[in-house]
mmCIF file of C-alpha atoms in Angstrom:
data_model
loop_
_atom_site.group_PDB
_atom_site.id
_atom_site.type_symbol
_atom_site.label_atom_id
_atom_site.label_comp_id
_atom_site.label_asym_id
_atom_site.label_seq_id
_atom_site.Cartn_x
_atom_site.Cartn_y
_atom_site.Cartn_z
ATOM 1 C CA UNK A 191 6.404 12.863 10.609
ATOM 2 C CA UNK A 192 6.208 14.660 13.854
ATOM 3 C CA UNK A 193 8.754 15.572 15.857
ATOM 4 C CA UNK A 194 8.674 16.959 19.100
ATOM 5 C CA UNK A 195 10.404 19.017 21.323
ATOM 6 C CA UNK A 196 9.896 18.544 25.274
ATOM 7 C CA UNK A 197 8.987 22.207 26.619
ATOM 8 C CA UNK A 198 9.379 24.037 29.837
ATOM 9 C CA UNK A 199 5.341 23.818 30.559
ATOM 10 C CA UNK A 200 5.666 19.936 30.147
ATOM 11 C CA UNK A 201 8.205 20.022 32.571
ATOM 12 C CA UNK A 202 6.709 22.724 34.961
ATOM 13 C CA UNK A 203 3.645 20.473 35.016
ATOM 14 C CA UNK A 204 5.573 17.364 36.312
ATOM 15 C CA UNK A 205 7.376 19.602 38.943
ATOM 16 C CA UNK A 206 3.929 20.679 40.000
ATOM 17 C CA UNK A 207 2.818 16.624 40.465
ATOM 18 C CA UNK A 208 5.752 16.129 42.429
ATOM 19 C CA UNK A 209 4.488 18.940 44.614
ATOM 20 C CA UNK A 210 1.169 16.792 45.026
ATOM 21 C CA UNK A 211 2.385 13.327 45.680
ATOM 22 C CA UNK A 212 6.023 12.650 46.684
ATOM 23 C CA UNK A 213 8.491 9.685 47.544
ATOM 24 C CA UNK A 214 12.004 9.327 47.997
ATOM 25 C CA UNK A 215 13.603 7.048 45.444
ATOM 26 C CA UNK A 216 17.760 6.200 46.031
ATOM 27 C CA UNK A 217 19.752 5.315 43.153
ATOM 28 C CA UNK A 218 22.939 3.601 44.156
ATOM 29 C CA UNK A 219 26.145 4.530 42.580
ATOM 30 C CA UNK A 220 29.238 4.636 42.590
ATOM 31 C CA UNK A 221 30.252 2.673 45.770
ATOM 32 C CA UNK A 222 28.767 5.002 48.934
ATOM 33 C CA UNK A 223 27.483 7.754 47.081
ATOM 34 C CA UNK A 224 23.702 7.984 46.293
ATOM 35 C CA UNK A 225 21.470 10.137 44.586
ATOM 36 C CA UNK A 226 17.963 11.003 45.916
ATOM 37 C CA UNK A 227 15.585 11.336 43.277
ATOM 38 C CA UNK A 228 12.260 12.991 43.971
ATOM 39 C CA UNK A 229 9.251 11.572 41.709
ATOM 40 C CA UNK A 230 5.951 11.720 41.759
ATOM 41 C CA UNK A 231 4.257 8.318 43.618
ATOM 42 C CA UNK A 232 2.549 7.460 41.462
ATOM 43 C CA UNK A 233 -1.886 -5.267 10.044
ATOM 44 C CA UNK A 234 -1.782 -3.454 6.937
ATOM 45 C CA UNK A 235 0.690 -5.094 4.715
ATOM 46 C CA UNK A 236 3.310 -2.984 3.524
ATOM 47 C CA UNK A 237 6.071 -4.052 1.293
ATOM 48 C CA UNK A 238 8.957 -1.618 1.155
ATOM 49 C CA UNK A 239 10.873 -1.945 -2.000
ATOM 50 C CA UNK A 240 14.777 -1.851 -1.755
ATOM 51 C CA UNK A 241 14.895 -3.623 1.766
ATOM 52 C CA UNK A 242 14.683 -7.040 2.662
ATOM 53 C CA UNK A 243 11.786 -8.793 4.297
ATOM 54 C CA UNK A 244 7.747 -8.600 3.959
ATOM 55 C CA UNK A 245 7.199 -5.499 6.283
ATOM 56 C CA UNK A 246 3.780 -5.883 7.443
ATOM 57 C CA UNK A 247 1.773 -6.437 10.857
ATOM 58 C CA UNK A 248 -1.512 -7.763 11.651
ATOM 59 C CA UNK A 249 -4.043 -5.073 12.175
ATOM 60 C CA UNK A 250 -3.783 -4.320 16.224
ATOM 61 C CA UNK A 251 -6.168 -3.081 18.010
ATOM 62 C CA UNK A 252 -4.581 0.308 19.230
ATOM 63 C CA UNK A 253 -3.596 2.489 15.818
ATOM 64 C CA UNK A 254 -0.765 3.918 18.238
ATOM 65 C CA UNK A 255 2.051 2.366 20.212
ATOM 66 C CA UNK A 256 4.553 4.465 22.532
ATOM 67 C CA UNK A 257 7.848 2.923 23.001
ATOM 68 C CA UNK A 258 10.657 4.020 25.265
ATOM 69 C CA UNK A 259 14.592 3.083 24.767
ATOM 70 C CA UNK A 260 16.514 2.936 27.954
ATOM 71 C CA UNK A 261 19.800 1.723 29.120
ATOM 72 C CA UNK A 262 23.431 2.610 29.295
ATOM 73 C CA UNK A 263 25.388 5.130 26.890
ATOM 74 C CA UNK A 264 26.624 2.988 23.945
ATOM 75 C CA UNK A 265 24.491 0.064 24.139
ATOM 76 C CA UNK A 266 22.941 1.160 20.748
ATOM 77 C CA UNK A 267 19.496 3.180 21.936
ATOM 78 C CA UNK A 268 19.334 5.866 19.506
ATOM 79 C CA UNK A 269 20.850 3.572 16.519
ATOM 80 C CA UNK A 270 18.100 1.076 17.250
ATOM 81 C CA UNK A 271 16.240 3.720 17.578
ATOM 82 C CA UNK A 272 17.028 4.574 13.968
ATOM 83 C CA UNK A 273 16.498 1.132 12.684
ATOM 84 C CA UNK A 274 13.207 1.138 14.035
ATOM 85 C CA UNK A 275 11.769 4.228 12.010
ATOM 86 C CA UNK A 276 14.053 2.870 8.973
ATOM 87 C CA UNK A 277 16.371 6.512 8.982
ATOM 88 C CA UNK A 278 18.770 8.163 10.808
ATOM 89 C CA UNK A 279 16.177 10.293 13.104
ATOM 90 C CA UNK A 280 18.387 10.109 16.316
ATOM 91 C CA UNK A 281 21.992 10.794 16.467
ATOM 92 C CA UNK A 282 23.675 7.868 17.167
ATOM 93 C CA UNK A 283 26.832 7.852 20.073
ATOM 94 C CA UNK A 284 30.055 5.936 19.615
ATOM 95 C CA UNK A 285 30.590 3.536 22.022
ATOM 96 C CA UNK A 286 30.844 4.688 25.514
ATOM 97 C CA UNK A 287 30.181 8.574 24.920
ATOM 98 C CA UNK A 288 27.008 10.017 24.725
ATOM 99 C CA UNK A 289 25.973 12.041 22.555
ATOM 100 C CA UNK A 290 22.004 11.905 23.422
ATOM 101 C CA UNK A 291 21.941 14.694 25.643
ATOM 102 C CA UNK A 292 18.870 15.141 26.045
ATOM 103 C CA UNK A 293 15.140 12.870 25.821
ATOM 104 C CA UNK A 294 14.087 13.049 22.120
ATOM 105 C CA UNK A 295 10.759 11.789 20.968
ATOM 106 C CA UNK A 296 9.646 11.250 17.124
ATOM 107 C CA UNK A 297 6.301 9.750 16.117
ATOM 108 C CA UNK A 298 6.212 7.967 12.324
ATOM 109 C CA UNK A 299 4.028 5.779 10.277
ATOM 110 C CA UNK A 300 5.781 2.111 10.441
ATOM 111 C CA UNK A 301 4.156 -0.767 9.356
ATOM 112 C CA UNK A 302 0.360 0.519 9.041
ATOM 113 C CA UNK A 303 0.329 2.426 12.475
ATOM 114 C CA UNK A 304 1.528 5.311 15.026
ATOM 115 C CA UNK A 305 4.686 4.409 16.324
ATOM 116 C CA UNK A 306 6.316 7.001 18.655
ATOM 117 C CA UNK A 307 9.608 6.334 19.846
ATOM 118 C CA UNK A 308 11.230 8.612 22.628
ATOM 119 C CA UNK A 309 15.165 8.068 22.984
ATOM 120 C CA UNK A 310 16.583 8.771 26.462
ATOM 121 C CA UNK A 311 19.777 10.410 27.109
ATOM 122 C CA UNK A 312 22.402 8.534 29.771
ATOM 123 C CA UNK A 313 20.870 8.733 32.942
ATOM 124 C CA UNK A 314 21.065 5.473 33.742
ATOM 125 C CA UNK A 315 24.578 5.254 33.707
ATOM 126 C CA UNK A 316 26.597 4.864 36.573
ATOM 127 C CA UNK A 317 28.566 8.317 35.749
ATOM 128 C CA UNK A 318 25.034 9.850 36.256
ATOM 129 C CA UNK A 319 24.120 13.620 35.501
ATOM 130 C CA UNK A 320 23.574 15.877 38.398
ATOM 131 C CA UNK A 321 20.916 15.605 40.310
ATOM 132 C CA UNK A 322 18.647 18.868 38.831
ATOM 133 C CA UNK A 323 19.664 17.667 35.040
ATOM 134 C CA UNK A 324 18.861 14.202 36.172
ATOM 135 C CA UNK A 325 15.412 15.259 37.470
ATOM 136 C CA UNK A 326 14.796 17.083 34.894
ATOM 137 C CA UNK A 327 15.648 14.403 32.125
ATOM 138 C CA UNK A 328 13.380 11.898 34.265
ATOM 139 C CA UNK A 329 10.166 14.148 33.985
ATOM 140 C CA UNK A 330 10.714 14.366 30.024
ATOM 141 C CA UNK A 331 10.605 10.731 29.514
ATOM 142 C CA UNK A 332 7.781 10.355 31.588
ATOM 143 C CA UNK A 333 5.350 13.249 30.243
ATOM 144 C CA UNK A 334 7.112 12.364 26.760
ATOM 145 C CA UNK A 335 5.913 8.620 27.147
ATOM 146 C CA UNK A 336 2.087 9.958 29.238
ATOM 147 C CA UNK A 337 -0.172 7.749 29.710
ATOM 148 C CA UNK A 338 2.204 5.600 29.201
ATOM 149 C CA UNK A 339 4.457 3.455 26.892
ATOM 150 C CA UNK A 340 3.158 0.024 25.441
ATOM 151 C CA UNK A 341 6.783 -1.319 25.628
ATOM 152 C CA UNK A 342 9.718 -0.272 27.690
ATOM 153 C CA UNK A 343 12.615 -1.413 25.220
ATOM 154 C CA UNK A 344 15.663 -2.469 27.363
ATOM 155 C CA UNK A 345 18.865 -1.688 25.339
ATOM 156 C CA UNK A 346 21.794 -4.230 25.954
ATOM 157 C CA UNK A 347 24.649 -4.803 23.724
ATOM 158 C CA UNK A 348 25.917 -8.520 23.344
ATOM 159 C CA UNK A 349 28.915 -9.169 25.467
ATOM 160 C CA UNK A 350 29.781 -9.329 29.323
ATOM 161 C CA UNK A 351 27.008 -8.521 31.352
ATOM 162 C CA UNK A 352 29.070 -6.153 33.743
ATOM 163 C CA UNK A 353 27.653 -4.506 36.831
ATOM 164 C CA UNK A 354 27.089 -1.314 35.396
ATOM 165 C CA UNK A 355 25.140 -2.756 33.262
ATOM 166 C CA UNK A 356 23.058 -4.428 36.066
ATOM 167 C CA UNK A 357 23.062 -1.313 37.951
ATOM 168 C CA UNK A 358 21.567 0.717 35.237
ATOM 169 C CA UNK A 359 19.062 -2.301 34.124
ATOM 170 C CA UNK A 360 18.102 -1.146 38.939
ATOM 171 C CA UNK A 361 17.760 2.371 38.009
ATOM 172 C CA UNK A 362 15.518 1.718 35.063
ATOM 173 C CA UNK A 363 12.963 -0.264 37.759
ATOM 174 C CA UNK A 364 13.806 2.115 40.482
ATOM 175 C CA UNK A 365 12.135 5.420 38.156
ATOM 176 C CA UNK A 366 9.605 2.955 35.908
ATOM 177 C CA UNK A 367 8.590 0.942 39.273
ATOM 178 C CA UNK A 368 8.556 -3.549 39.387
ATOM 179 C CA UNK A 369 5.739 -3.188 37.407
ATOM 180 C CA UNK A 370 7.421 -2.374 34.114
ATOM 181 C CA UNK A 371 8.699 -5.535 34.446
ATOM 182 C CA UNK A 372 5.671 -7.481 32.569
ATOM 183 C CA UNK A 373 5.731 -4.346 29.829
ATOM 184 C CA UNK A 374 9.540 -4.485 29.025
ATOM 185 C CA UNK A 375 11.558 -6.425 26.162
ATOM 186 C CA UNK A 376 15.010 -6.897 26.039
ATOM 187 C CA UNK A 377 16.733 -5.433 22.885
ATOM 188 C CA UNK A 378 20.186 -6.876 22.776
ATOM 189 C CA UNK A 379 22.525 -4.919 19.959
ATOM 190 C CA UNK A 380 25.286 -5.631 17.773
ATOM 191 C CA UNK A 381 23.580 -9.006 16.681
ATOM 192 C CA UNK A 382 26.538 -8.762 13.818
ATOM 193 C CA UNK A 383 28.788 -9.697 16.502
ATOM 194 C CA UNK A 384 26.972 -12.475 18.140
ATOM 195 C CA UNK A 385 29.278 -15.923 17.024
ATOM 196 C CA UNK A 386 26.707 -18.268 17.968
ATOM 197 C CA UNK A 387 22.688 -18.677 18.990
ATOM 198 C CA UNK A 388 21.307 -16.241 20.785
ATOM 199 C CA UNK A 389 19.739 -19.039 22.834
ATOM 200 C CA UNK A 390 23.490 -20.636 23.408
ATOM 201 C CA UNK A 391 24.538 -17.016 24.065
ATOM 202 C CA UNK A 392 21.656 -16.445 27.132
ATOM 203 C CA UNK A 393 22.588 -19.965 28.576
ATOM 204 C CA UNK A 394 26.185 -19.196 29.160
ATOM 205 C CA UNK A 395 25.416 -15.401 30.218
ATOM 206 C CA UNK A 396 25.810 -15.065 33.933
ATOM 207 C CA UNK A 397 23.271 -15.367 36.279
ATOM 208 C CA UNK A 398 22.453 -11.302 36.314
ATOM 209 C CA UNK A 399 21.278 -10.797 33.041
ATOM 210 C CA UNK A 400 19.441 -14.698 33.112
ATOM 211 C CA UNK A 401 17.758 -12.931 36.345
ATOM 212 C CA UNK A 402 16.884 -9.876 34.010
ATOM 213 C CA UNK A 403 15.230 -12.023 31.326
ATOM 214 C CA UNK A 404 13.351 -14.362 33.835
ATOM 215 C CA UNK A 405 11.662 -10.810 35.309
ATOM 216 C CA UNK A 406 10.836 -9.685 31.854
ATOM 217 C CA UNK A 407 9.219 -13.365 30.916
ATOM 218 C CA UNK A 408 12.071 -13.816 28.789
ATOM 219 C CA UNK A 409 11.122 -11.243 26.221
ATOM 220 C CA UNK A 410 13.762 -10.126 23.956
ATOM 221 C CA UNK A 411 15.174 -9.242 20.286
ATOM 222 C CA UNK A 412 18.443 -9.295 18.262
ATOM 223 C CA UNK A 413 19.476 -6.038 16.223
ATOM 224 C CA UNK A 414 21.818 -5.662 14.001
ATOM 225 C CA UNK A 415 22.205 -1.734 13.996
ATOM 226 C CA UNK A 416 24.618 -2.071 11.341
ATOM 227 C CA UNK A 417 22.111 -3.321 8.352
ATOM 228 C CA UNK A 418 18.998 -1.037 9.141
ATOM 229 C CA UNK A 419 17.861 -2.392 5.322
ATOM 230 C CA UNK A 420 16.886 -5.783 7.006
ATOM 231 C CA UNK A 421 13.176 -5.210 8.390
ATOM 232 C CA UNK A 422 11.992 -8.141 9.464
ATOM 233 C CA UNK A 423 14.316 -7.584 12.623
ATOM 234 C CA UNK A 424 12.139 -4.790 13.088
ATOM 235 C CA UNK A 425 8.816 -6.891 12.364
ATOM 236 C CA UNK A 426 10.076 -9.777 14.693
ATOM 237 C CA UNK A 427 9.981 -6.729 17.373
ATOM 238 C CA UNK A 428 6.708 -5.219 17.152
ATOM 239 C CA UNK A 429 5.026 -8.598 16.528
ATOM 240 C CA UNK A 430 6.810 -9.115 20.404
ATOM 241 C CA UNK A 431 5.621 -6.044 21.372
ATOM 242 C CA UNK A 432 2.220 -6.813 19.980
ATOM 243 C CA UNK A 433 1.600 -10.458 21.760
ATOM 244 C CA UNK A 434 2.954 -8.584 25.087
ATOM 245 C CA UNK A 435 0.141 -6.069 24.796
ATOM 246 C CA UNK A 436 -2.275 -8.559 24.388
ATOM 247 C CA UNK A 437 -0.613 -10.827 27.274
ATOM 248 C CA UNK A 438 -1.387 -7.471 29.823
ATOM 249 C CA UNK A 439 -5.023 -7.154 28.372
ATOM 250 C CA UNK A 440 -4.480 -4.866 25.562
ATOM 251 C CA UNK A 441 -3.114 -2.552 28.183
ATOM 252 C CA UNK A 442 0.173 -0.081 28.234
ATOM 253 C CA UNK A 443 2.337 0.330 31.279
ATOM 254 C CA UNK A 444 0.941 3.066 33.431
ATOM 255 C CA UNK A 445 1.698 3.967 37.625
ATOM 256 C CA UNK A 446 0.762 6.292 40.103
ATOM 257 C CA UNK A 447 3.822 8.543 38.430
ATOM 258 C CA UNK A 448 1.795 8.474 35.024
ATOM 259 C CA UNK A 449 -1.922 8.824 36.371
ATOM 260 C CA UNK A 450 -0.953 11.927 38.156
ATOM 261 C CA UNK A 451 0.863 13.199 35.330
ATOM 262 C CA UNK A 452 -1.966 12.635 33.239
ATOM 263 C CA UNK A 453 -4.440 13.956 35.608
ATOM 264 C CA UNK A 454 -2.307 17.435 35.768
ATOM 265 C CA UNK A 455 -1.700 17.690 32.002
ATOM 266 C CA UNK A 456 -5.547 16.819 32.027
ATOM 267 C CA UNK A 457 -5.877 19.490 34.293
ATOM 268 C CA UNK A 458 -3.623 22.064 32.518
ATOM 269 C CA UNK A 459 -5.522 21.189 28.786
ATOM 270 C CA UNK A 460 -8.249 22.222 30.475
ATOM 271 C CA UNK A 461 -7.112 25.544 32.007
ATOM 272 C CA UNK A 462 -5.696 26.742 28.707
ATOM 273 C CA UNK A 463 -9.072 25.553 26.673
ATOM 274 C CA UNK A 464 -10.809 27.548 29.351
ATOM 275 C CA UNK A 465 -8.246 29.984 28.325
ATOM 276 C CA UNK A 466 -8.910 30.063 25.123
ATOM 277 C CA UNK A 467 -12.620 30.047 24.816
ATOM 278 C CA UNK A 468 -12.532 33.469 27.290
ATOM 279 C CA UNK A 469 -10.096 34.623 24.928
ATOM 280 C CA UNK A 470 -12.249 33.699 22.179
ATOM 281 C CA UNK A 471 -15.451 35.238 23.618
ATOM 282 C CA UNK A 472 -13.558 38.415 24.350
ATOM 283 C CA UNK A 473 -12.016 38.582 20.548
ATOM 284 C CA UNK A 474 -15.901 38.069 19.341
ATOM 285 C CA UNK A 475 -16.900 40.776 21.311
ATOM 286 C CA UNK A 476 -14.102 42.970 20.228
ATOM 287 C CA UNK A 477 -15.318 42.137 17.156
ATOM 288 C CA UNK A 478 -18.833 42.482 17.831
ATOM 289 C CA UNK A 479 -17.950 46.206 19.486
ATOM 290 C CA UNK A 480 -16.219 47.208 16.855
ATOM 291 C CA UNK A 481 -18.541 46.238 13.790
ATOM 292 C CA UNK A 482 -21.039 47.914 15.832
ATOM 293 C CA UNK A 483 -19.185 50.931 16.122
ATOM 294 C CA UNK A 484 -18.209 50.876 12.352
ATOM 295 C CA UNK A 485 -21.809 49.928 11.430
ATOM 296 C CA UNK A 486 -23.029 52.925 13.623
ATOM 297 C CA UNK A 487 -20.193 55.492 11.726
ATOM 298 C CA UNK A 488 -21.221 54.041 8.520
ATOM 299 C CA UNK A 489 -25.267 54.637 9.441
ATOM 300 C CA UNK A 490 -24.093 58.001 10.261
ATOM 301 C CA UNK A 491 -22.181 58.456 7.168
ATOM 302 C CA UNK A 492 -25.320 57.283 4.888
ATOM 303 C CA UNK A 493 -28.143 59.551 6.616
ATOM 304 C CA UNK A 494 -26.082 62.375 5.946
ATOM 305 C CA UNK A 495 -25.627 61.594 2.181
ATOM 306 C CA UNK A 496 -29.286 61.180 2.419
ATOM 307 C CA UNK A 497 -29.804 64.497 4.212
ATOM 308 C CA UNK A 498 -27.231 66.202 1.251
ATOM 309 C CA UNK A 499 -29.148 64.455 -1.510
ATOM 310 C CA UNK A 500 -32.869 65.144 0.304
ATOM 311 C CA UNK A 501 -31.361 68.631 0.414
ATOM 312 C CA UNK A 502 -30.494 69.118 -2.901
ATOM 313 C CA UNK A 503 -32.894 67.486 -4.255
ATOM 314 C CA UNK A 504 -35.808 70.290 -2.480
ATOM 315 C CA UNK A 505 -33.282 73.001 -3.884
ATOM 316 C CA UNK A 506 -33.666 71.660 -7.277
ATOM 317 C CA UNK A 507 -37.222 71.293 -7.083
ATOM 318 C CA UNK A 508 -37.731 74.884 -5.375
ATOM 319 C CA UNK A 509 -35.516 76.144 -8.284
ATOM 320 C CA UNK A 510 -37.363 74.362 -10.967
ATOM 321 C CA UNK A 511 -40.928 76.015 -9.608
ATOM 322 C CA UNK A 512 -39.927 79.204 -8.839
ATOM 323 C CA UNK A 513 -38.633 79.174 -12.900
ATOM 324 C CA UNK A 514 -41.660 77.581 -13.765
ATOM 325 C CA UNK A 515 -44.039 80.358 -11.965
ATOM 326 C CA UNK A 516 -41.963 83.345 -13.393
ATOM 327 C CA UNK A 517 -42.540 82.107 -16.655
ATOM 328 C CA UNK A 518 -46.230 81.242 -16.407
ATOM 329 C CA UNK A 519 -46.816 85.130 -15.288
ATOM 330 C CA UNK A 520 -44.633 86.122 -18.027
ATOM 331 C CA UNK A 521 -47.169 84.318 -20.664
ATOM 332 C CA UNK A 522 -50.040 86.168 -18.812
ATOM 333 C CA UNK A 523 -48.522 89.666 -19.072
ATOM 334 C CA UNK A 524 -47.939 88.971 -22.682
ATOM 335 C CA UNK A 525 -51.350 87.680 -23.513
ATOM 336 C CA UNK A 526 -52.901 90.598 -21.858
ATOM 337 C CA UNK A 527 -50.348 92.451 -23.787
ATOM 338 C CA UNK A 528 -51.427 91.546 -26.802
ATOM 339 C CA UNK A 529 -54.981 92.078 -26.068
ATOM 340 C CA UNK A 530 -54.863 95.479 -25.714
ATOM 341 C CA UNK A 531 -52.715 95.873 -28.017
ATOM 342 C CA UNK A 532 -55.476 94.416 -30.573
#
């Protein structure tokens, strides 16, 4: 398990996009008011003992899938969040207050495969964060989510569809683009609270959110936050997400936003490999100077042992002659000694 913390280079390196390639996008809120925005233009069965349901997948054909939970505070993001990975890896807000502060993304093994899952804080309510946090917030989610994310998951809780609600569901096309349209599901929460069908509960919805599910091909999920033991809510999801993959050619959502962010993260991997390897070559060569420089001491070291030793050893030898000489004449002095003597 992996998780991951968005950092200030990240960041830097989608400020630096938006320096490239720039739009204006408005978000409406509030009556009048409006906040510019700028952006860059651009199955291995597993059963799981304890819980209910058969949690496997089909084998896909991607080993990783990137998925994105958006939509107002307290419609349940970071608790379905939760439910998806099967533990409490987000903290959850009570209704209405947010406690998600900040994007979080966690990647985790589910069903056979890669899922990572990045929670978004409330910037798409209509209370919005200043602009600066906003902008900020924005450029996580999309270099947390780069190339791009497989599904968007739209987070709606079960009730009135109000026209906050609708206004957020804007803001979430105004910063993704139209096209997220064909790569989004609807998640609706609090399925414990749902009193009929969800099918009799879309057909007496009003015409906003039937709107919102005609644009995303009528794509959606019940989840019952409240019993994150029942998996096959969780199967019934990425089997959706799965057949809409395959529906958009086995491709994930991408834009002009992502392929430039791409491009300068590209771009930035390969200043800081380039980095690296110069580094590298300059460590070796440290290295290399330095064993030299030891190997040249030690050389040093050994021919003047060899000099001491060469040294002594002609000493020893000079000693050992010069004994053996005076000795040799001392024999001759006493043989001729002895002869006259005689």
């Amino acid at each position: 398990m992996n998780i991951h913390v968005y950092s200030a280079q990240r960041h830097q390196i989608f400020q630096n996009t938006c320096q490239c390639r720039s739009f204006k996008t408005r978000l409406k809120f509030g009556g009048n008011r409006h906040l510019f925005c700028t952006m860059a233009s651009t199955s291995v069965t597993k059963v799981e003992k304890g819980r209910r349901g058969s949690f496997g997948l089909n084998p896909p054909s991607y080993s990783q899938i990137r998925l994105v939970l958006v939509g107002m505070t307290g419609a349940g993001k970071s608790s379905s969040g939760n439910t998806i990975l099967g533990r409490r890896a987000f903290t959850a807000a009570r209704r209405f207050s947010s406690v998600t502060k900040e994007c979080g993304k966690v990647s985790e093994n589910v069903a056979g495969r890669e899922i990572t899952l990045v929670d978004t804080p409330g910037m798409f309510d209509t209370d919005m964060l200043e602009e600066e946090l906003l902008k900020e917030e924005i450029s996580k989610c999309i270099n947390m989510t780069a190339p791009g994310p497989h599904a968007i998951l739209l987070v709606i809780q079960f009730g009135s569809f109000t026209k906050e609600e609708k206004l957020s569901v804007e803001k979430v096309r105004a910063i993704f683009g139209e096209e997220s349209d064909k790569h989004t599901i609807i998640l609706f929460t609090h399925g414990d609270e749902l009193d009929c069908s969800i099918e009799e509960h879309i057909s007496e919805a009003n015409e906003d959110l039937k709107e919102i599910l005609r644009r995303c091909g009528k794509r959606y999920q019940v989840f019952n936050n409240k019993d994150m033991e029942d998996r096959n809510q969780v199967v019934e999801l990425l089997e959706k997400v799965d057949a809409m993959v395959a529906a958009n050619g086995g491709e994930y959502y991408t834009s002009d936003t992502y392929h430039d962010v791409e491009r300068m993260l590209k771009t930035k991997e390969d200043e800081l490999r380039r980095e690296y390897e110069n580094k590298l070559q300059e460590k070796e060569r440290e290295l290399k100077a330095t064993f030299a420089e030891e190997k040249q001491k030690l050389e040093e070291r050994l021919n003047e042992y060899k000099r001491y030793y060469e040294t002594q050893l002609r000493e020893f030898r000079l000693k050992e002659e010069q004994t053996n000489t005076n000795e040799n004449k001392l024999i001759k002095i006493l043989t001729k000694l002895k002869i006259l003597t005689v």
